[in-house]
Coordinates of C-alpha atoms in Angstrom, one line a residue:
M1 CA 147.8 24.7 -19.4
D2 CA 144.1 25.0 -19.8
N3 CA 142.7 22.1 -22.0
K4 CA 139.6 23.8 -23.2
V5 CA 137.0 21.9 -25.2
Y6 CA 133.8 23.0 -26.9
L7 CA 130.5 21.3 -26.1
P8 CA 127.4 21.4 -28.2
W9 CA 124.9 24.1 -27.0
K10 CA 122.0 21.6 -26.9
L11 CA 124.0 19.2 -24.8
I12 CA 125.1 21.6 -22.2
G13 CA 121.7 23.3 -22.2
D14 CA 119.8 20.0 -21.7
F15 CA 122.2 19.0 -19.0
M16 CA 121.8 22.2 -17.0
V17 CA 118.0 22.2 -17.3
Q18 CA 117.9 18.6 -16.0
A19 CA 120.4 19.3 -13.2
F20 CA 118.4 22.4 -12.1
E21 CA 115.2 20.4 -12.2
K22 CA 116.8 17.6 -10.0
V23 CA 117.5 20.2 -7.2
G24 CA 114.0 21.6 -7.3
V25 CA 114.0 24.3 -10.0
P26 CA 110.8 24.3 -12.0
R27 CA 111.4 23.4 -15.7
E28 CA 110.6 26.7 -17.2
D29 CA 112.7 28.5 -14.6
A30 CA 115.5 26.0 -15.3
R31 CA 115.3 26.8 -19.0
I32 CA 115.6 30.6 -18.3
C33 CA 118.6 30.1 -16.0
A34 CA 120.4 27.8 -18.5
E35 CA 119.7 30.2 -21.4
I36 CA 121.2 33.2 -19.5
L37 CA 124.3 31.3 -18.5
M38 CA 124.9 30.1 -22.1
E39 CA 124.3 33.6 -23.5
S40 CA 127.2 34.8 -21.4
D41 CA 129.5 32.2 -23.0
R42 CA 128.1 32.9 -26.5
R43 CA 129.2 36.5 -26.0
G44 CA 132.6 35.5 -24.8
I45 CA 132.0 36.5 -21.2
E46 CA 133.1 33.2 -19.7
S47 CA 133.4 34.6 -16.2
H48 CA 129.6 34.6 -15.9
G49 CA 128.7 31.6 -18.0
V50 CA 128.7 27.8 -17.5
N51 CA 131.8 28.5 -15.3
R52 CA 129.4 29.6 -12.6
F53 CA 126.7 26.9 -12.9
K54 CA 128.0 24.8 -10.0
P55 CA 129.7 27.2 -7.6
I56 CA 127.2 30.0 -7.7
Y57 CA 123.9 28.2 -8.3
M58 CA 124.0 24.5 -7.7
D59 CA 126.2 24.7 -4.6
R60 CA 124.1 27.5 -3.1
I61 CA 120.9 25.6 -3.6
N62 CA 122.5 22.6 -1.9
Q63 CA 123.7 24.8 0.9
G64 CA 120.2 26.1 1.5
I65 CA 121.0 29.7 0.8
L66 CA 119.3 29.9 -2.6
N67 CA 115.7 28.9 -3.1
P68 CA 115.2 26.8 -6.2
V69 CA 111.5 27.7 -6.4
T70 CA 111.2 31.4 -7.1
E71 CA 108.2 33.1 -5.5
M72 CA 108.2 36.5 -7.1
E73 CA 105.9 39.0 -5.3
I74 CA 104.9 42.4 -6.5
V75 CA 104.7 44.4 -3.3
R76 CA 103.9 47.8 -4.8
E77 CA 102.9 48.9 -8.3
T78 CA 101.9 51.9 -10.4
P79 CA 101.3 52.1 -14.2
T80 CA 105.0 52.8 -14.9
T81 CA 106.7 51.3 -11.8
A82 CA 106.8 48.2 -9.6
V83 CA 108.7 46.9 -6.6
V84 CA 109.3 43.2 -6.6
D85 CA 110.4 40.9 -3.7
G86 CA 112.3 37.8 -5.0
H87 CA 112.3 35.9 -1.6
N88 CA 115.8 34.7 -2.2
G89 CA 114.8 32.7 -5.3
M90 CA 116.7 32.3 -8.6
G91 CA 118.0 35.8 -9.4
M92 CA 118.0 35.1 -13.2
V93 CA 114.3 34.2 -13.0
V94 CA 113.3 37.2 -10.9
S95 CA 115.3 39.5 -13.3
Y96 CA 114.0 38.0 -16.5
R97 CA 110.4 38.5 -15.3
S98 CA 111.1 41.9 -13.9
M99 CA 112.6 43.2 -17.2
K100 CA 109.6 41.7 -19.1
L101 CA 107.3 43.7 -16.7
A102 CA 109.3 46.9 -17.3
I103 CA 109.0 46.4 -21.1
E104 CA 105.3 45.8 -20.8
K105 CA 104.9 49.0 -18.9
A106 CA 107.0 50.9 -21.4
K107 CA 104.9 49.6 -24.3
K108 CA 101.9 51.2 -22.7
Y109 CA 103.3 54.4 -21.2
G110 CA 106.7 55.0 -22.9
M111 CA 108.8 54.1 -19.9
G112 CA 108.8 51.4 -17.2
M113 CA 111.0 50.7 -14.2
V114 CA 111.0 47.7 -11.8
A115 CA 113.0 47.7 -8.6
V116 CA 113.8 44.3 -7.0
R117 CA 114.8 43.3 -3.4
N118 CA 115.7 40.0 -1.8
S119 CA 116.9 38.5 -5.1
T120 CA 120.2 36.6 -5.8
H121 CA 123.0 36.6 -8.4
Y122 CA 121.4 37.4 -11.7
G123 CA 124.1 36.4 -14.1
I124 CA 125.1 38.6 -17.1
A125 CA 123.5 42.0 -16.8
G126 CA 123.7 42.5 -20.6
Y127 CA 121.1 39.8 -21.1
Y128 CA 118.4 42.0 -19.6
V129 CA 119.2 45.1 -21.5
T130 CA 119.2 43.1 -24.8
M131 CA 115.7 42.0 -23.9
A132 CA 114.8 45.7 -24.2
T133 CA 116.8 46.4 -27.4
E134 CA 115.0 43.5 -29.1
E135 CA 111.8 45.5 -28.6
D136 CA 113.3 48.7 -29.9
M137 CA 113.8 50.0 -26.4
I138 CA 116.6 51.4 -24.3
G139 CA 117.4 49.0 -21.5
I140 CA 119.2 49.9 -18.3
T141 CA 120.0 47.7 -15.3
G142 CA 122.2 47.5 -12.3
T143 CA 122.6 45.3 -9.2
N144 CA 124.4 45.5 -6.0
A145 CA 126.6 42.6 -4.8
R146 CA 128.5 41.3 -1.8
P147 CA 131.1 43.9 -0.6
S148 CA 134.3 44.0 -2.6
I149 CA 135.1 47.6 -3.7
A150 CA 137.0 49.9 -1.4
P151 CA 135.8 53.5 -1.4
T152 CA 138.3 56.1 -2.6
F153 CA 141.0 56.6 0.1
G154 CA 139.8 53.4 1.8
V155 CA 141.0 49.8 1.9
E156 CA 137.9 48.0 3.3
N157 CA 135.6 46.2 0.9
M158 CA 132.2 48.1 1.2
L159 CA 130.5 48.3 -2.2
G160 CA 129.8 45.5 -4.6
T161 CA 131.2 45.4 -8.2
N162 CA 127.8 47.0 -9.0
P163 CA 127.5 46.9 -12.8
L164 CA 125.7 49.8 -14.5
T165 CA 124.6 48.4 -17.8
F166 CA 123.0 50.0 -20.9
G167 CA 121.6 48.6 -24.1
L168 CA 120.7 50.8 -27.1
P169 CA 119.0 49.6 -30.3
T170 CA 120.8 50.5 -33.6
D171 CA 120.2 49.9 -37.3
E172 CA 123.2 47.5 -37.3
N173 CA 123.1 43.7 -36.8
F174 CA 123.8 44.2 -33.1
P175 CA 122.8 46.7 -30.4
F176 CA 125.2 48.9 -28.4
V177 CA 125.6 47.1 -25.1
L178 CA 127.8 48.5 -22.4
D179 CA 128.0 45.9 -19.7
C180 CA 130.8 46.4 -17.1
A181 CA 131.4 46.6 -13.4
T182 CA 132.1 49.8 -11.6
S183 CA 135.3 48.2 -10.3
I184 CA 138.5 47.7 -12.3
T185 CA 137.6 44.1 -12.3
Q186 CA 135.0 41.8 -10.7
R187 CA 134.9 38.7 -8.7
G188 CA 134.0 36.5 -11.6
R189 CA 137.1 37.5 -13.4
I190 CA 139.3 36.7 -10.4
E191 CA 137.5 33.3 -10.1
Y192 CA 138.3 32.8 -13.8
Y193 CA 142.0 33.6 -13.2
A194 CA 142.0 31.2 -10.3
R195 CA 140.5 28.4 -12.4
M196 CA 143.1 29.1 -15.0
G197 CA 145.9 29.1 -12.4
K198 CA 146.9 32.7 -13.3
D199 CA 147.9 35.7 -11.2
T200 CA 145.6 38.7 -11.2
P201 CA 147.3 41.7 -12.9
A202 CA 148.8 44.2 -10.4
G203 CA 146.7 47.2 -9.7
M204 CA 143.2 45.6 -9.7
V205 CA 143.1 44.6 -6.0
V206 CA 144.4 46.4 -2.9
G207 CA 145.3 44.7 0.4
S208 CA 144.4 46.0 3.8
D209 CA 148.0 47.4 4.0
G210 CA 147.5 49.4 0.8
S211 CA 149.7 47.2 -1.4
A212 CA 148.6 45.6 -4.7
M213 CA 147.7 41.9 -4.6
T214 CA 148.2 39.4 -7.4
D215 CA 147.6 35.9 -6.0
S216 CA 144.2 35.0 -7.3
E217 CA 143.3 32.2 -4.8
R218 CA 144.4 34.4 -1.9
I219 CA 142.4 37.4 -3.2
L220 CA 139.2 35.3 -3.3
K221 CA 139.7 34.3 0.3
D222 CA 140.7 37.8 1.5
L223 CA 137.8 39.5 -0.3
L224 CA 135.5 37.5 2.1
T225 CA 137.5 38.4 5.2
G226 CA 137.9 42.1 4.3
E227 CA 141.7 41.7 3.9
A228 CA 141.4 42.6 0.2
A229 CA 139.3 45.0 -1.9
F230 CA 138.9 45.9 -5.6
A231 CA 139.8 49.3 -6.7
P232 CA 137.0 51.3 -8.3
L233 CA 137.1 52.2 -12.0
G234 CA 140.0 54.7 -12.3
G235 CA 142.1 53.0 -9.7
I236 CA 143.2 53.9 -6.2
G237 CA 142.9 57.6 -5.1
E238 CA 141.8 60.5 -7.3
E239 CA 144.7 61.0 -9.6
M240 CA 143.4 58.7 -12.4
G241 CA 139.7 59.3 -11.6
G242 CA 139.1 56.5 -9.0
H243 CA 136.6 58.8 -7.3
K244 CA 134.4 58.6 -10.4
G245 CA 134.2 54.8 -10.4
Y246 CA 133.5 55.0 -6.6
G247 CA 130.7 57.5 -7.3
Y248 CA 129.0 55.3 -10.0
A249 CA 129.3 52.3 -7.8
T250 CA 127.5 54.2 -5.1
V251 CA 124.7 55.3 -7.5
V252 CA 124.1 51.6 -8.3
E253 CA 124.1 50.7 -4.6
I254 CA 121.5 53.3 -3.8
L255 CA 119.2 52.4 -6.8
S256 CA 119.5 48.7 -5.9
A257 CA 118.4 49.3 -2.3
A258 CA 116.6 52.7 -1.6
L259 CA 113.7 52.4 -4.1
Q260 CA 112.8 48.9 -2.9
A261 CA 113.7 49.3 0.8
G262 CA 116.3 46.5 0.3
S263 CA 119.6 45.4 1.7
Y264 CA 123.0 47.1 1.1
L265 CA 126.7 47.3 1.8
R266 CA 127.7 44.9 4.7
M267 CA 124.2 43.5 4.8
L268 CA 125.2 41.6 1.6
S269 CA 128.2 39.7 3.0
G270 CA 126.4 36.3 3.0
I271 CA 127.7 35.7 6.5
G272 CA 125.4 35.5 9.5
E273 CA 126.1 36.7 13.1
G274 CA 127.5 33.2 14.0
G275 CA 129.7 33.0 10.9
E276 CA 127.2 30.7 9.1
K277 CA 126.4 31.1 5.4
I278 CA 123.2 33.0 4.7
P279 CA 121.5 34.2 1.5
Y280 CA 122.8 37.2 -0.4
P281 CA 119.6 39.4 -0.5
L282 CA 120.6 41.4 -3.6
G283 CA 118.7 44.3 -5.1
H284 CA 118.4 45.1 -8.8
F285 CA 116.7 47.7 -11.0
F286 CA 115.4 47.4 -14.6
I287 CA 114.5 50.3 -16.8
A288 CA 112.9 50.1 -20.3
I289 CA 112.4 53.2 -22.5
D290 CA 110.4 53.0 -25.7
T291 CA 112.3 54.8 -28.4
E292 CA 109.0 55.0 -30.5
A293 CA 107.6 57.4 -27.8
F294 CA 110.2 60.0 -28.8
M295 CA 111.0 60.6 -32.4
G296 CA 110.3 57.1 -33.5
A297 CA 112.3 53.8 -33.3
D298 CA 113.6 54.1 -36.9
S299 CA 115.0 57.5 -36.3
F300 CA 116.7 56.4 -33.0
R301 CA 118.2 53.3 -34.6
R302 CA 119.5 55.3 -37.5
T303 CA 121.1 58.0 -35.4
A304 CA 122.6 55.6 -33.0
G305 CA 124.1 53.5 -35.8
N306 CA 125.5 56.7 -37.5
I307 CA 127.2 57.7 -34.2
L308 CA 128.8 54.2 -33.8
R309 CA 129.9 54.0 -37.4
E310 CA 131.5 57.4 -37.2
L311 CA 133.3 56.5 -34.0
R312 CA 134.7 53.3 -35.6
S313 CA 135.8 55.1 -38.8
S314 CA 137.8 57.7 -36.8
K315 CA 141.6 57.8 -36.9
V316 CA 143.2 54.6 -35.4
A317 CA 146.1 54.8 -33.1
P318 CA 149.5 53.6 -34.4
G319 CA 149.9 49.8 -33.9
E320 CA 146.2 49.2 -33.5
E321 CA 144.1 47.5 -36.2
R322 CA 140.7 49.1 -35.7
I323 CA 138.3 50.8 -33.3
F324 CA 135.3 48.9 -31.8
T325 CA 132.1 50.1 -30.1
A326 CA 130.5 48.4 -27.1
G327 CA 128.8 45.1 -27.9
E328 CA 130.6 44.6 -31.2
K329 CA 133.2 42.2 -30.0
E330 CA 130.6 40.2 -28.2
Y331 CA 128.6 40.0 -31.4
L332 CA 131.6 38.8 -33.4
V333 CA 132.4 36.1 -30.8
K334 CA 128.8 35.0 -30.8
Q335 CA 128.9 34.4 -34.6
E336 CA 131.8 32.0 -34.1
R337 CA 130.6 30.3 -30.9
D338 CA 127.1 29.7 -32.3
L339 CA 128.8 27.2 -34.6
K340 CA 131.7 26.1 -32.4
G341 CA 129.9 25.4 -29.1
V342 CA 130.4 26.4 -25.5
P343 CA 134.0 26.4 -24.2
V344 CA 134.7 24.6 -20.9
N345 CA 138.1 24.4 -19.3
E346 CA 139.3 21.5 -17.1
G347 CA 137.9 23.0 -13.9
V348 CA 134.4 23.3 -15.4
Q349 CA 134.7 19.8 -16.9
K350 CA 135.3 18.5 -13.4
D351 CA 132.3 20.5 -12.1
L352 CA 130.0 19.1 -14.7
I353 CA 131.1 15.5 -14.0
E354 CA 130.6 16.1 -10.2
V355 CA 127.1 17.5 -10.7
R356 CA 126.2 14.7 -13.1
D357 CA 127.4 11.9 -10.9
G358 CA 126.0 13.4 -7.7
L359 CA 122.5 13.7 -9.3
G360 CA 122.7 10.5 -11.2
L361 CA 122.0 12.1 -14.6
D362 CA 122.4 10.0 -17.8
F363 CA 124.9 12.2 -19.7
R364 CA 128.3 11.6 -21.2
F365 CA 130.5 14.5 -22.3
P366 CA 132.8 14.5 -25.3
F367 CA 135.8 15.3 -23.1
E368 CA 135.5 12.0 -21.3
E369 CA 137.8 9.2 -22.4
D370 CA 136.2 6.2 -24.0

């Protein structure tokens, strides 16, 4: 049983900022990282939220494979484009600043794109496209990742889960945000199942012998050794369209490496020639498109909203309550969690205590006994 508790947003935010600062992350960068992690939980995407604070960020900083101080370098630039080197700094910081740069360019020229190399895990992709929608812009982002998807008709993990994410402004209270991996599932979801002590549903992961795997802990280990791989969207083979998910994953891989002369595929394993842990030199891309540059922002928002409302008002399948559009469920969860707080299960509670005690921070959490 998962004894989940809800912590005040300010408490967990202050804690993460102070913890990040203790391991060398500058205060403003620490604030950016904490905000992006919490936004994931606000939207109900717990696989990329506070859940990952210790294992993905704090642990990697302590292991020396993630630089706490982010030295973001623009290595090439035009009025509408830029190539950024993140020097293995905090991926969320690199990405926040890169999308801001793309938005600035779009405000001047209608469109802007920034390609990034030598970055690290950037958290929830939907955060960055929402930065664009808040400026009445279309936002697009993608990132490669350590190998975990098998190509169609293969069983070896070659491609990352490689999300291809879109944000579109609307005249509703929330934007259209499509934020999903190009695999059936992604590593964060498997990590979440493992933390919860649950099996992974059959069909999401294929073993090296071609059989489905369900043991979450075993999957996480075998993904690193190449003995397991995620199926692409559509599943194994071509019958249900797995080749389409494979194709989209490959598009993201190319856009996350070729424009910026970055790393790709097996180069992102995080394992050195001697078996030692090394940085994951990830690549990302960020695109901002100003809707005002076309038929105007008001016109775009209105048409986008009309399309979404018409979709939701279409005939509902028997047994189903209603139809949703992308980003709507996250909006509804956010309304509740803004008041309720950030959910943390027992595994995350232990992580928070371990980080606090290890750094000597003066915090006490509500889940601790008096």
